[in-house]
PDB file of C-alpha atoms in Angstrom:
ATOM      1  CA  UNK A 867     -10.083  30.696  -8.596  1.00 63.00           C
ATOM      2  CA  UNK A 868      -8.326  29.822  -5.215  1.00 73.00           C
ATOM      3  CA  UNK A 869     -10.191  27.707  -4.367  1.00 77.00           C
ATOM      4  CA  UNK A 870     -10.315  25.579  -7.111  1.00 80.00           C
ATOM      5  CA  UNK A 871      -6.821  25.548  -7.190  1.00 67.00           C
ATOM      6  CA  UNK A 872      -6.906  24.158  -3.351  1.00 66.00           C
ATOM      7  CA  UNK A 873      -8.938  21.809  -4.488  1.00 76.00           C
ATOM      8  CA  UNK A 874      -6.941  20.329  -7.295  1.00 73.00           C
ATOM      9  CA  UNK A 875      -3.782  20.391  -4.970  1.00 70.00           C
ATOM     10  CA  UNK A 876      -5.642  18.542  -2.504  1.00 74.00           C
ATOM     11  CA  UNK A 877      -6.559  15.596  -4.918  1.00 78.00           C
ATOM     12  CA  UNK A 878      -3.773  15.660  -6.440  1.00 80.00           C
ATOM     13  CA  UNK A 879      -1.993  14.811  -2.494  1.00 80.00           C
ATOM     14  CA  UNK A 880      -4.760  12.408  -1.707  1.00 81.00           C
ATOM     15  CA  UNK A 881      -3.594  10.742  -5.545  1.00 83.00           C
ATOM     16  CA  UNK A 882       0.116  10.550  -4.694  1.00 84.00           C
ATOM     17  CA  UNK A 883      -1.203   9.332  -0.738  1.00 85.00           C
ATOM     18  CA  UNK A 884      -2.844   6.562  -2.205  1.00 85.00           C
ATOM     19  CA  UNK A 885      -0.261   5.806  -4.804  1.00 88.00           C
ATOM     20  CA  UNK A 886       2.769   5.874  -2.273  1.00 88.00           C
ATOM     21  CA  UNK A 887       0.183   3.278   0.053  1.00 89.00           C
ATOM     22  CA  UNK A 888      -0.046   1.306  -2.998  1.00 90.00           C
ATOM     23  CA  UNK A 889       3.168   0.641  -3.835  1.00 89.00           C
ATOM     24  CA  UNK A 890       4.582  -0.109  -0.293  1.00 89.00           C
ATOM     25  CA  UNK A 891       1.816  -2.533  -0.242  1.00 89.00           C
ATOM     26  CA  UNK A 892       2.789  -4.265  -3.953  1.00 88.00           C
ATOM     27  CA  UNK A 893       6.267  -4.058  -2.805  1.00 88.00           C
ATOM     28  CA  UNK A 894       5.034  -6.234   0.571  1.00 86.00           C
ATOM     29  CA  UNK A 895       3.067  -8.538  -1.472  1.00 84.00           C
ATOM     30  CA  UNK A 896       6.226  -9.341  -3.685  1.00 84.00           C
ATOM     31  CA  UNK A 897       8.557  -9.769  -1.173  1.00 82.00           C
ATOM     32  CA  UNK A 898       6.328 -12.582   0.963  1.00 78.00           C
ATOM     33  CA  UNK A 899       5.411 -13.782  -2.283  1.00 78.00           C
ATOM     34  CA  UNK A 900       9.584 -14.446  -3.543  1.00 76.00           C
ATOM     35  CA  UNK A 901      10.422 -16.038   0.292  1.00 72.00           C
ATOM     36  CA  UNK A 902       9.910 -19.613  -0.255  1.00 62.00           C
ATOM     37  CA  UNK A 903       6.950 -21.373  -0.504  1.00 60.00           C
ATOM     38  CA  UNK A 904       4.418 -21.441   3.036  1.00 59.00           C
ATOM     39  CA  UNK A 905       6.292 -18.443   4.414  1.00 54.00           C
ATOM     40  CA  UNK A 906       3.722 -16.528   4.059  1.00 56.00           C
ATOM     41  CA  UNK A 907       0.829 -19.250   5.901  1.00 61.00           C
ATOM     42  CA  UNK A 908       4.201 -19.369   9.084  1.00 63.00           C
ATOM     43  CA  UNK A 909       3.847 -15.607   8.664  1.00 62.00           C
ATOM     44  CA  UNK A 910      -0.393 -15.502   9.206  1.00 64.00           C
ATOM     45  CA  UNK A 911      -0.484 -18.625  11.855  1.00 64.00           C
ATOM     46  CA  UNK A 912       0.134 -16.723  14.881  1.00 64.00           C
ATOM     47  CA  UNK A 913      -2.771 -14.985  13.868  1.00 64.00           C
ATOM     48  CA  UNK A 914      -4.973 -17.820  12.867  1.00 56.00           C
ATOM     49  CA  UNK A 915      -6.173 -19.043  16.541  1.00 52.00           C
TER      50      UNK A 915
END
């Protein structure tokens, strides 16, 4: 019984983990996708060569 309960608390954190990850990645995406346009190739050039 405990340990099913660990179990189901520990997927549950992984869930919210992955969630929270998810979001601050969305929230990324949006935010070089609403600068103006080829911000986000001036952004990734450094990192091109």
């Amino acid at each position: 019984m405990l340990s099913k309960l660990l179990k189901q608390n520990q997927s549950d954190q992984g869930h919210i983990i992955l969630r929270g990850a998810f979001l601050i990645i969305h929230q990324s995406w949006e935010a070089i996708k609403n600068q103006r346009p080829g911000s986000g190739e001036q952004l990734l050039r450094p990192y091109a060569m």
